[in-house]
Coordinates of C-alpha atoms and ligand atoms in Angstrom, one line a residue:
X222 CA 0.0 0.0 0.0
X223 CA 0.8 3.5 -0.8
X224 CA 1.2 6.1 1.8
X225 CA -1.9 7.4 -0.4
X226 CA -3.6 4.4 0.7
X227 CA -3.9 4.9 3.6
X228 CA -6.7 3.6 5.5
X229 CA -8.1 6.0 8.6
X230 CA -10.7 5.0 10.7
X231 CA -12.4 6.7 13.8
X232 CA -12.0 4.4 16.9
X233 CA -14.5 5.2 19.9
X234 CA -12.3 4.1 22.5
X235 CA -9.5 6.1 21.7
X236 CA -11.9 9.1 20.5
X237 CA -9.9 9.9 17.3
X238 CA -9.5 8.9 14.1
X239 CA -6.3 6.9 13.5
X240 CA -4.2 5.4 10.7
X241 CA -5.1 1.6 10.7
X242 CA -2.6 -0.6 11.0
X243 CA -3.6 -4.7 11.2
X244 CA -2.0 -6.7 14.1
X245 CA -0.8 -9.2 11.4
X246 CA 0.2 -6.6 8.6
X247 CA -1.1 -9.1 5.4
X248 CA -4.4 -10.6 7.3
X249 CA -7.5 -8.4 8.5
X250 CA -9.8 -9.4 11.4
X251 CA -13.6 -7.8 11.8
X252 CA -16.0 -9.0 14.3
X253 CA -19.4 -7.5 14.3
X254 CA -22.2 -7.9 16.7
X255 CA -25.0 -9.2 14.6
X256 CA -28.8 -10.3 14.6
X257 CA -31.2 -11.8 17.3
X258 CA -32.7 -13.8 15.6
X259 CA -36.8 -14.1 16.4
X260 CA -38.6 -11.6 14.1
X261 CA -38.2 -9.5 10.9
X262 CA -34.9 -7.2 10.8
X263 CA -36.0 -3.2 10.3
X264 CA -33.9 -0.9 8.5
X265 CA -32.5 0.4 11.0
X266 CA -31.0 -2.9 11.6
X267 CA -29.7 -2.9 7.8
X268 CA -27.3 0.0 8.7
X269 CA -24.6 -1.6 10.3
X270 CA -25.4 -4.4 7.8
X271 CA -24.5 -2.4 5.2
X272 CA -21.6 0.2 6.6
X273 CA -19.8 -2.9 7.6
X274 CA -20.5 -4.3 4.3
X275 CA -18.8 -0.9 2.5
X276 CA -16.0 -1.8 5.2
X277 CA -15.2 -4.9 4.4
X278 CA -15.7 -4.8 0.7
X279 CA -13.1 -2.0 0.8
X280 CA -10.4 -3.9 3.2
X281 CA -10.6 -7.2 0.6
X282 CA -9.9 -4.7 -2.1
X283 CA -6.6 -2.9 0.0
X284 CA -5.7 -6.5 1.7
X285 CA -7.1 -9.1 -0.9
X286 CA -10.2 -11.3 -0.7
X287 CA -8.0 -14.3 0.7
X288 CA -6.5 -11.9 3.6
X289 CA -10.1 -10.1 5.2
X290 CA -11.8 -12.5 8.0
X291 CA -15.2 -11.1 8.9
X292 CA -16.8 -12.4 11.5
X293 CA -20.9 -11.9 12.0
X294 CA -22.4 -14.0 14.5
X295 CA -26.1 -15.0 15.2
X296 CA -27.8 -14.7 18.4
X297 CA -30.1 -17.8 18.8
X298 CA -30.4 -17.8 22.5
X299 CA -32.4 -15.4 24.2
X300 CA -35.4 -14.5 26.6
X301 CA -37.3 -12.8 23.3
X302 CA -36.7 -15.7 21.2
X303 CA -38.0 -17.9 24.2
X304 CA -40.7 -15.7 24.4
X305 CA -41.5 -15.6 20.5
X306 CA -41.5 -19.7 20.3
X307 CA -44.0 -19.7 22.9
X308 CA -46.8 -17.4 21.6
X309 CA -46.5 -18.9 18.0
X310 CA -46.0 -22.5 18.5
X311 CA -47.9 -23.3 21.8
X312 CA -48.3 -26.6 20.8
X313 CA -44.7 -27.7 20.5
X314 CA -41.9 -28.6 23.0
X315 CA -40.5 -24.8 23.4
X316 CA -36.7 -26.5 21.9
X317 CA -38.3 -27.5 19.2
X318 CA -40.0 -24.3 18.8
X319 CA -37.1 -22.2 19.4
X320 CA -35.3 -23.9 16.5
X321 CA -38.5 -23.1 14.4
X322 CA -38.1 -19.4 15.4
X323 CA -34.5 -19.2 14.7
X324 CA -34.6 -21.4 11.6
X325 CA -36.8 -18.8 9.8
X326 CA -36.2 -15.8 11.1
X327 CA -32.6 -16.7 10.1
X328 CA -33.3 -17.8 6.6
X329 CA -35.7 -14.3 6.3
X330 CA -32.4 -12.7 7.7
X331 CA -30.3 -13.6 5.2
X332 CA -32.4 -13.7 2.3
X333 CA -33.4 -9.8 3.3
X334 CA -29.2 -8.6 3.7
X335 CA -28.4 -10.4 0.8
X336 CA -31.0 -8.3 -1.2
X337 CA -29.5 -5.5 0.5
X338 CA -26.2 -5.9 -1.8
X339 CA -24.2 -7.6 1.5
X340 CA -21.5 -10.2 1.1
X341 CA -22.0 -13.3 3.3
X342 CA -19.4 -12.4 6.4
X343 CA -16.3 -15.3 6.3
X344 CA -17.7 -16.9 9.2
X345 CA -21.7 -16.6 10.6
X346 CA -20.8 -18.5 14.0
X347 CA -24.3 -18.9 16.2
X348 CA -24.0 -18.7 19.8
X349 CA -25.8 -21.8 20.6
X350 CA -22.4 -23.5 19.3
X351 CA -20.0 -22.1 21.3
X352 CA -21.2 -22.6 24.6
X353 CA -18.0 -24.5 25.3
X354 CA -16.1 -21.1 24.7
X355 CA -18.5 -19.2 27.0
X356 CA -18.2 -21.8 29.9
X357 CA -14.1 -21.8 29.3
X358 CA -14.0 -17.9 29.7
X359 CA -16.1 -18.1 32.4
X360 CA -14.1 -20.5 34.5
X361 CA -11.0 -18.4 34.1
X362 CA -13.0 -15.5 35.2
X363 CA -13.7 -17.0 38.3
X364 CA -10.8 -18.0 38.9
X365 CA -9.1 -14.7 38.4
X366 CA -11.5 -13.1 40.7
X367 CA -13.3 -11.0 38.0
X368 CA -16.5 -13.4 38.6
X369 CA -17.7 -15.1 41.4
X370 CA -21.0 -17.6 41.8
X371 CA -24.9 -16.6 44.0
X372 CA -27.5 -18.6 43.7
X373 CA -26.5 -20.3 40.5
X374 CA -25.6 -17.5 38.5
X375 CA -21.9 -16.4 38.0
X376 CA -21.7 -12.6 38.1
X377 CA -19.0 -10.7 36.3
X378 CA -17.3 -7.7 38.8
X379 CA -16.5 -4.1 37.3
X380 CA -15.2 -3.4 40.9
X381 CA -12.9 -6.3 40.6
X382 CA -11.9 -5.3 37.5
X383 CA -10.7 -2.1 38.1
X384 CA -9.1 -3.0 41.7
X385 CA -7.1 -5.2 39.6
X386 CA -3.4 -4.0 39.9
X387 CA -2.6 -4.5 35.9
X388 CA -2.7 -3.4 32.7
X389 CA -5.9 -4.1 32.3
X390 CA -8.2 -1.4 30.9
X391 CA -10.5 0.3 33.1
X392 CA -13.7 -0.6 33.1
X393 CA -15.8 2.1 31.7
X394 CA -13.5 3.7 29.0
X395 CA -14.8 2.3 26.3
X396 CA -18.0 4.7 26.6
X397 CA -16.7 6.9 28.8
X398 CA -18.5 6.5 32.1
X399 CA -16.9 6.6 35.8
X400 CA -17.7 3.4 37.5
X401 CA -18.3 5.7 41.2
X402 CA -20.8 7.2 39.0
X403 CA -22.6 4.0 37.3
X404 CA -22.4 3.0 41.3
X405 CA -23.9 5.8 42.4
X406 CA -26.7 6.4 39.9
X407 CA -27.5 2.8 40.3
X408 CA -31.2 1.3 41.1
X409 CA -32.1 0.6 44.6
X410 CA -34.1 -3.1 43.6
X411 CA -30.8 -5.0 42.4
X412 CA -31.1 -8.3 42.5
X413 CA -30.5 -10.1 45.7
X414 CA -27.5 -12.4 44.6
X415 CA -25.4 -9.4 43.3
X416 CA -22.8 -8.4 45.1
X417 CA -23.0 -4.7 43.3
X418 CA -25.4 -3.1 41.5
X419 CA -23.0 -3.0 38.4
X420 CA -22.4 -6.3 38.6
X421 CA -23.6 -8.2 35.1
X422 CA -24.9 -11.8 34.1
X423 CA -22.5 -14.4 32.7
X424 CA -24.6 -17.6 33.5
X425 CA -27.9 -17.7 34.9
X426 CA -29.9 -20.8 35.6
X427 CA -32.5 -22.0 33.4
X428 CA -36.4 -22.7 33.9
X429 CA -37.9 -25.8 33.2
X430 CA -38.0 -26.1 29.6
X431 CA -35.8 -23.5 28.3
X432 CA -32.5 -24.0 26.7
X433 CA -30.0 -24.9 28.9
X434 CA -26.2 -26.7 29.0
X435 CA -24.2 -28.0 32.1
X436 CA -22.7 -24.7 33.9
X437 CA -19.5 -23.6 34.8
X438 CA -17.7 -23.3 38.1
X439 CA -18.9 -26.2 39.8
X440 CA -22.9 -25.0 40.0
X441 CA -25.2 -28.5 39.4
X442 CA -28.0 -26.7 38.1
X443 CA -28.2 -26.7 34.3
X444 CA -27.8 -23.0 32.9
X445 CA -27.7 -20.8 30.1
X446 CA -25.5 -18.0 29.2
X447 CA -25.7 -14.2 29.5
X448 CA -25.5 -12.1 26.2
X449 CA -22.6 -10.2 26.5
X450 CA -20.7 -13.6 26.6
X451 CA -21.5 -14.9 23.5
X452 CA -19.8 -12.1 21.7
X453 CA -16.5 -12.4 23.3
X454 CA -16.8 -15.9 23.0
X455 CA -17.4 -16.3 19.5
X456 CA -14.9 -13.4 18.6
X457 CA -12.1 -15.6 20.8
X458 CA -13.1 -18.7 18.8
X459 CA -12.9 -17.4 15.3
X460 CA -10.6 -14.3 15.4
X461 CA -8.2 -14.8 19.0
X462 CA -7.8 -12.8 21.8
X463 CA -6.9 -9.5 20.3
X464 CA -8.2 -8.6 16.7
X465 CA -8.4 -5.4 14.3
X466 CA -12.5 -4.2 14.2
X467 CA -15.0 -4.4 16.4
X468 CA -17.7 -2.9 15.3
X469 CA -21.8 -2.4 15.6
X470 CA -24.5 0.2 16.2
X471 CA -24.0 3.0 19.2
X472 CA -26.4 1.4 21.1
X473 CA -24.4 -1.5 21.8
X474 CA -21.4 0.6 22.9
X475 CA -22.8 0.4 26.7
X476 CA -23.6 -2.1 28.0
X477 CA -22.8 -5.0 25.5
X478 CA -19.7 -3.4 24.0
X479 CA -18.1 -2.1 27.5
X480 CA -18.9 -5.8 29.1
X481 CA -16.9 -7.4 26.2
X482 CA -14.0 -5.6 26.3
X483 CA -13.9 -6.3 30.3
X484 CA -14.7 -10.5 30.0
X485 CA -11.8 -10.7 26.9
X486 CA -9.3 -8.6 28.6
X487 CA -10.0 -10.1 32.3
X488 CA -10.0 -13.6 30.9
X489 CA -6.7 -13.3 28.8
X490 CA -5.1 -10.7 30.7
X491 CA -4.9 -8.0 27.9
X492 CA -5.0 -4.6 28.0
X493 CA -7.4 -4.5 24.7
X494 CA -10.0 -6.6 23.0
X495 CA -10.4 -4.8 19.5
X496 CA -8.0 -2.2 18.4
X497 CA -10.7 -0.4 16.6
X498 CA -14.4 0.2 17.5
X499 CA -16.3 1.5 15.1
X500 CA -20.3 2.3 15.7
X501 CA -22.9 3.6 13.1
X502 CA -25.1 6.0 14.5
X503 CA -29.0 5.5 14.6
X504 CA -31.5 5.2 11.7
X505 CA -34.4 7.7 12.5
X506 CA -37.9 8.7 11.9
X507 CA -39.1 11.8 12.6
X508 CA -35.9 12.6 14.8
X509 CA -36.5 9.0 16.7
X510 CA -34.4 6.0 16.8
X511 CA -36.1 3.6 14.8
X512 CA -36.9 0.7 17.0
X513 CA -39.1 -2.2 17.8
X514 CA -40.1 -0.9 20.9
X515 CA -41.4 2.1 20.1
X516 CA -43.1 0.3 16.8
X517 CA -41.9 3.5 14.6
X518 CA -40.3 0.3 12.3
X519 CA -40.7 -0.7 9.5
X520 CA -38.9 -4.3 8.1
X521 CA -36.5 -4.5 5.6
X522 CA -39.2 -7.2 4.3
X523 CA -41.9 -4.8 4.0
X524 CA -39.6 -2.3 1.8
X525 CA -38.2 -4.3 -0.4
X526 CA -42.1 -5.2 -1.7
X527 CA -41.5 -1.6 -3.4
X528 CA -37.8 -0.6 -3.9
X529 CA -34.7 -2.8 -5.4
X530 CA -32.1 -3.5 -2.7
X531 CA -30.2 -1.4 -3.9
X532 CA -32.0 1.9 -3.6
X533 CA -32.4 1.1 0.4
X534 CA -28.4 0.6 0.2
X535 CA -28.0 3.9 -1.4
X536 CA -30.2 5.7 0.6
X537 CA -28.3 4.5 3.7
X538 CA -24.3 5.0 2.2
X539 CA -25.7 9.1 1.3
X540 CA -25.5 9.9 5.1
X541 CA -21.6 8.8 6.9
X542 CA -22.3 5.9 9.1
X543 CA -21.6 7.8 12.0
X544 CA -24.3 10.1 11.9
X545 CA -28.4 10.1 12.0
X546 CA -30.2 9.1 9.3
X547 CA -33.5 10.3 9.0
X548 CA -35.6 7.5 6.6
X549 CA -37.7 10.2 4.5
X550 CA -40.0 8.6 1.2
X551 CA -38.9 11.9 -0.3
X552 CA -34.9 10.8 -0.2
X553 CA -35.9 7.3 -1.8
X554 CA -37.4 8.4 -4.6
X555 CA -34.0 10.2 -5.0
X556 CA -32.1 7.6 -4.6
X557 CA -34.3 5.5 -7.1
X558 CA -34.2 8.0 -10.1
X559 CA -30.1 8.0 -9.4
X560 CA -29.5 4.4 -9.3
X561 CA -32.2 4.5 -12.4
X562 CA -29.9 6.6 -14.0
X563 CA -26.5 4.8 -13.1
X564 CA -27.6 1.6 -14.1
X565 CA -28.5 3.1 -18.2
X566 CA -25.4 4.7 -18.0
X567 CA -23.0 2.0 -16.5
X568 CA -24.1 -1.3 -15.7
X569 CA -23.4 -2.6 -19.0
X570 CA -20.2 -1.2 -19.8
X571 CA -16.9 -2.5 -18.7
X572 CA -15.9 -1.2 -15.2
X573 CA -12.4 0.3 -15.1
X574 CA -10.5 -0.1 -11.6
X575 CA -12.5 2.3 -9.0
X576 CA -11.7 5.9 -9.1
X577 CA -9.2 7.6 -7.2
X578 CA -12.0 10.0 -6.5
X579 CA -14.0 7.5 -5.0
X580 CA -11.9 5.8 -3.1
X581 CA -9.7 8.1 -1.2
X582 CA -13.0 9.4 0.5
X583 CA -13.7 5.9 1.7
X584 CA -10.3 5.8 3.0
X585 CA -10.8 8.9 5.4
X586 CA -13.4 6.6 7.4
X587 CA -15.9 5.4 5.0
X588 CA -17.3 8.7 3.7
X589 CA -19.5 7.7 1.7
X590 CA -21.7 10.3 1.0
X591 CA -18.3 11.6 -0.4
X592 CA -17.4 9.1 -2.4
X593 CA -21.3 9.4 -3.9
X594 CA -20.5 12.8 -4.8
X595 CA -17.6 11.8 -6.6
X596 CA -19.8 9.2 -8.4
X597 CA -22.3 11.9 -9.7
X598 CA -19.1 13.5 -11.0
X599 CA -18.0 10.2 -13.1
X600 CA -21.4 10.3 -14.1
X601 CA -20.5 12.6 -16.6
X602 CA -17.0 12.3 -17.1
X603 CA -15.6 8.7 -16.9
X604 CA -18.6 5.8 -16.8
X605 CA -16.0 2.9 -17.0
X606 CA -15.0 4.5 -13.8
X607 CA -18.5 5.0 -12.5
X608 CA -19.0 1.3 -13.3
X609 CA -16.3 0.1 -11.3
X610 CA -16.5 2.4 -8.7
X611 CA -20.4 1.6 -7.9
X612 CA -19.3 -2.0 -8.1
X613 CA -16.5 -1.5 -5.1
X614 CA -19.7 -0.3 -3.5
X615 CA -21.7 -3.3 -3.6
X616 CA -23.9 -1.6 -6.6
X617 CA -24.4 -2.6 -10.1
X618 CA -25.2 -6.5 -9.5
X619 CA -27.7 -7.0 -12.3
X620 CA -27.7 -5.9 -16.2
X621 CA -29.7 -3.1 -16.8
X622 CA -32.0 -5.0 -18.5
X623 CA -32.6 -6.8 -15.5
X624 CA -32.8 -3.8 -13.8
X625 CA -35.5 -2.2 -16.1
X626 CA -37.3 -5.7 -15.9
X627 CA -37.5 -5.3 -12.5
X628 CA -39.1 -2.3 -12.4
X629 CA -41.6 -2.9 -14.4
X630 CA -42.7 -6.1 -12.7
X631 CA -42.6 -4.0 -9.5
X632 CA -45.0 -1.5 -11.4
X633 CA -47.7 -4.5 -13.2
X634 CA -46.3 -3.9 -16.1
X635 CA -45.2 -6.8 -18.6
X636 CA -42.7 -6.0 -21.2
X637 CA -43.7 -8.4 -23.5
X638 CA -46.8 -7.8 -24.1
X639 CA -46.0 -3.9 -24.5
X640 CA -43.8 -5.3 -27.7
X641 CA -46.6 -7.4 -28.7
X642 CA -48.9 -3.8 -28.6
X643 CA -45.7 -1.6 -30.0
X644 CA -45.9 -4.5 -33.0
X645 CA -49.3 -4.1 -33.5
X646 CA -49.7 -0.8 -33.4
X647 CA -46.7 -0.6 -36.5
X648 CA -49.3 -2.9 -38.1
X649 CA -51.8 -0.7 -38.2
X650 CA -49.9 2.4 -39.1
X651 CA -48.5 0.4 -41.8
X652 CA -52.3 -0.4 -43.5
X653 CA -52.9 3.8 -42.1
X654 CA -55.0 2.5 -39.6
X655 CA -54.2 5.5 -37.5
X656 CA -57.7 5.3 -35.1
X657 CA -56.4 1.7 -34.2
X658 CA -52.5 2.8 -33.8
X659 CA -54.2 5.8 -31.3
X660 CA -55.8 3.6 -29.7
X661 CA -53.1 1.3 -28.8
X662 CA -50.9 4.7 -27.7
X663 CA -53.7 5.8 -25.5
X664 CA -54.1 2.6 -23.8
X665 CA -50.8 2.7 -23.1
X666 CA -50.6 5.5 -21.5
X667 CA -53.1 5.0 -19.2
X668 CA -51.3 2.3 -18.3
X669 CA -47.9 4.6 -17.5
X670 CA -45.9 3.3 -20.7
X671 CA -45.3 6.3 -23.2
X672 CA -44.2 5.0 -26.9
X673 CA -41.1 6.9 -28.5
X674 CA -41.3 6.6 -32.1
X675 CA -37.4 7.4 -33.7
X676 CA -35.5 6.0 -36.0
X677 CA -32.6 3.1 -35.5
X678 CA -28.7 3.1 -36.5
X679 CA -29.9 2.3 -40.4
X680 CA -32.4 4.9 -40.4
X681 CA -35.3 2.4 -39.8
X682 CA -38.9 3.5 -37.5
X683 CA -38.4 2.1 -34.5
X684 CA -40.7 2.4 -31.3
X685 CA -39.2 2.1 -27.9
X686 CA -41.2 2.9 -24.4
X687 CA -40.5 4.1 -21.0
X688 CA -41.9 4.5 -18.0
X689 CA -43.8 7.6 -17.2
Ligands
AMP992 P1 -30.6 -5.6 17.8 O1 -31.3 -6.7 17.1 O2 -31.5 -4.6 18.4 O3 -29.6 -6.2 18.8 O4 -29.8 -4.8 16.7 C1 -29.0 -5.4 15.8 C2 -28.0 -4.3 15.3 O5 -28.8 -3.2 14.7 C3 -27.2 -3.7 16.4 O6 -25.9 -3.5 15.8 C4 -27.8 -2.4 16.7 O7 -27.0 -1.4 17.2 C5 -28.3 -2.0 15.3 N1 -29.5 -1.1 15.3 C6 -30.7 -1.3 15.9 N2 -31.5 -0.2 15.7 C7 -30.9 0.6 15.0 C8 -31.2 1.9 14.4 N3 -32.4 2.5 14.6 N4 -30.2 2.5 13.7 C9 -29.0 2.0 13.5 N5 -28.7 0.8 14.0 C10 -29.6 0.1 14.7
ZN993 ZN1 -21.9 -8.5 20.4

């Protein structure tokens, strides 16, 4: 790499935006927190989907396919998806039920993201597979003193943590909070068998009939892990005990993120977890974090009924990922007519190597809605370029053929029966049956086709339609 290559990326521990610079200097390693899987993902879900996406696509093309290892996992244990197999298959054993839940809304997941223009991560690791990891963590936490057992649970200590006299991190600096301050603001009902009020879940015991494996540190009962666990488990297991990225939405920065850093670097002895934490900001409506709670949501599902994947992935990349989006109609339909646009112009010539344009703006952490300005300038300057530069973005992935096809199926209209009509109406303009060839025009048009009569490369009448 070029010293104009370089990558920078804004870290939220560190609270700058730094030169990146892999532990292993040929091989990349990305972990990202990903579903939980027991309904339909929203669109605000899609962001980091796609921001990491733009990521990764652009480390494979500064590393090499072979050298990027992206690791997504799959939450498939949890009280919502235990709560979700109940209400909709009563009649089952809730196991079974569960794996019913996370079978399809897993499936749904991935058929939605790849839609979406997102690559497959290298390894989709779900957490009901590494409970071996999460029990082996665990036991080292005990025995480090980090954790301790009550009443069958095995409770993770901040205060422990940070009495530690190491180089461990502090708890808390990942988002920035005092500890004496989380203590002091914390609510008076804590549970009985913690020790302190900031002290979080590992392993708790299971009810009858939930999911549950034999638990660590000696307790008989059967068990089932916390969340935070399964993260820095599966991160361990597929990317080691220090790695490049870690990255997800804001929200996840406290508590998920902060309880990460503080089982991986307490269980291995590390001062860090990830050397990079990257979070995308909130996708909004009306000013408000899209969320299933407040049921201002709407499913990636549901959207892509009336848009192409890729108009939801270029509404998202206009705004940088660390920044609200507000999800308007009005900046759809803008991003439709450009991507209508870019694919007539490009997605059927031959892509040159992305522009320089393009990509330096990526560089200086993901800027994308730069880089989209640059592609509105190729637009009308270099469309090889354009063409591989949109294809660096995850854009372009069908002919525009396809694309026009597309459309028109997603608007009732069939394209070969308006050639059967454009062929009869020449019929009847041939025998100067104009009231008939009117006709034909007319009902066209009330059906939103308009007819362009001009002339081909030889000079011959030819008829082509559009949209209107
Ligand atoms: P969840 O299923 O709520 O754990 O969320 C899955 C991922 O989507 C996490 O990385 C969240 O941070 C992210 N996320 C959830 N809601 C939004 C939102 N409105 N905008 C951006 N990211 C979100
Ligand atoms: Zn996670």
């Amino acid at each position: 790499m070029g010293i104009h290559m370089e990558l920078r990326l804004y870290d939220t521990l560190s609270r700058d935006k730094r030169t990146f610079v892999p532990l292993d200097a040929n091989n990349v390693r990305m972990y990202v927190c990903g579903p939980t899987v027991y309904d339909f993902a929203h669109i605000g879900n899609a962001r980091p989907v796609i921001v990491f996406d733009v990521l990764f696509r652009l480390l494979r093309h500064l590393y090499g396919e072979a050298h990027v290892k992206y690791v997504r996992n799959i939450t498939d244990v949890d009280d919502k998806i235990n709560d979700r197999a109940a209400r909709d298959f009563p009649g089952l054993p809730l196991n079974e039920a569960i794996r019913k839940v996370t079978e399809q809304t897993g499936k749904q997941f991935h058929a939605d993201v790849d839609a979406l223009g997102a690559l497959r991560p290298s390894v989709e690791p779900r957490a009901t597979e590494h409970i071996a990891e999460m029990r082996e963590i665990i036991e080292r936490l005990v025995k480090g003193h980090f954790a301790y057992v009550a009443e069958d649970h095995v409770l993770f200590s901040p205060q422990a943590m940070n009495a530690a006299n190491s180089s461990l991190p502090q708890y808390g600096a990942l988002s920035n909070r005092s500890l004496d301050e989380m203590i002091a603001g914390a609510r008076v009902d804590v549970a009985p068998y913690k020790r302190d009020a900031t002290d979080f879940v590992l392993w708790k015991p299971s009810k009858p009939g939930e999911p549950s494996w034999p638990s660590p540190a000696g307790i008989a009962a059967p068990g089932r892990p916390g969340w935070h666990i399964e993260c820095s488990a599966m991160a361990w297991k597929h990317l080691g005990e220090h790695f490049d990225i870690h990255g997800g939405g804001i929200d996840l920065v406290f508590p998920h993120h902060e309880n990460e850093v503080a089982q991986t670097c307490c269980a291995f002895h590390q001062e860090r977890m990830a050397n990079y934490w990257m979070h995308n900001g909130f996708l909004q409506v009306e000013s408000e974090k899209m969320s299933k709670s407040l049921g201002n949501f709407v499913t990636i599902h549901e959207l892509l009924a009336d848009w192409p994947g890729e108009v939801l992935r270029l509404n998202m990349l206009k705004t940088h990922y660390r920044s609200p989006i507000d999800w308007t109609m009005k900046s759809l339909e803008e991003s439709s007519k450009t991507l209508d646009d870019w694919y007539r112009v490009a997605a059927d010539v031959a892509p040159t190597k992305p522009a320089a344009s393009v990509v330096e703006p990526l560089l200086d952490d993901l800027n994308t809605s730069l880089a989209i300005a640059a592609l509105h300038g190729l637009r009308n300057s270099d469309v090889n370029a354009l063409a591989g530069s949109l294809r660096l973005l995850g854009f372009l992935s069908e002919s525009a053929s396809q694309w026009e096809a597309r459309k028109q199926q997603a608007s009732g209209v069939d394209a070969g029966e308006i050639d059967r009509l454009i062929a009869e109406r020449a019929a009847a303009r041939a025998r100067k049956d104009f009231k008939e060839s009117d006709r034909i025009r007319d009902d066209l048009v009330a059906k939103g086709v308009v007819l362009k009569d001009g002339k081909d490369a030889d000079g011959k009448p030819v008829t082509t339609w559009e949209l209107a």
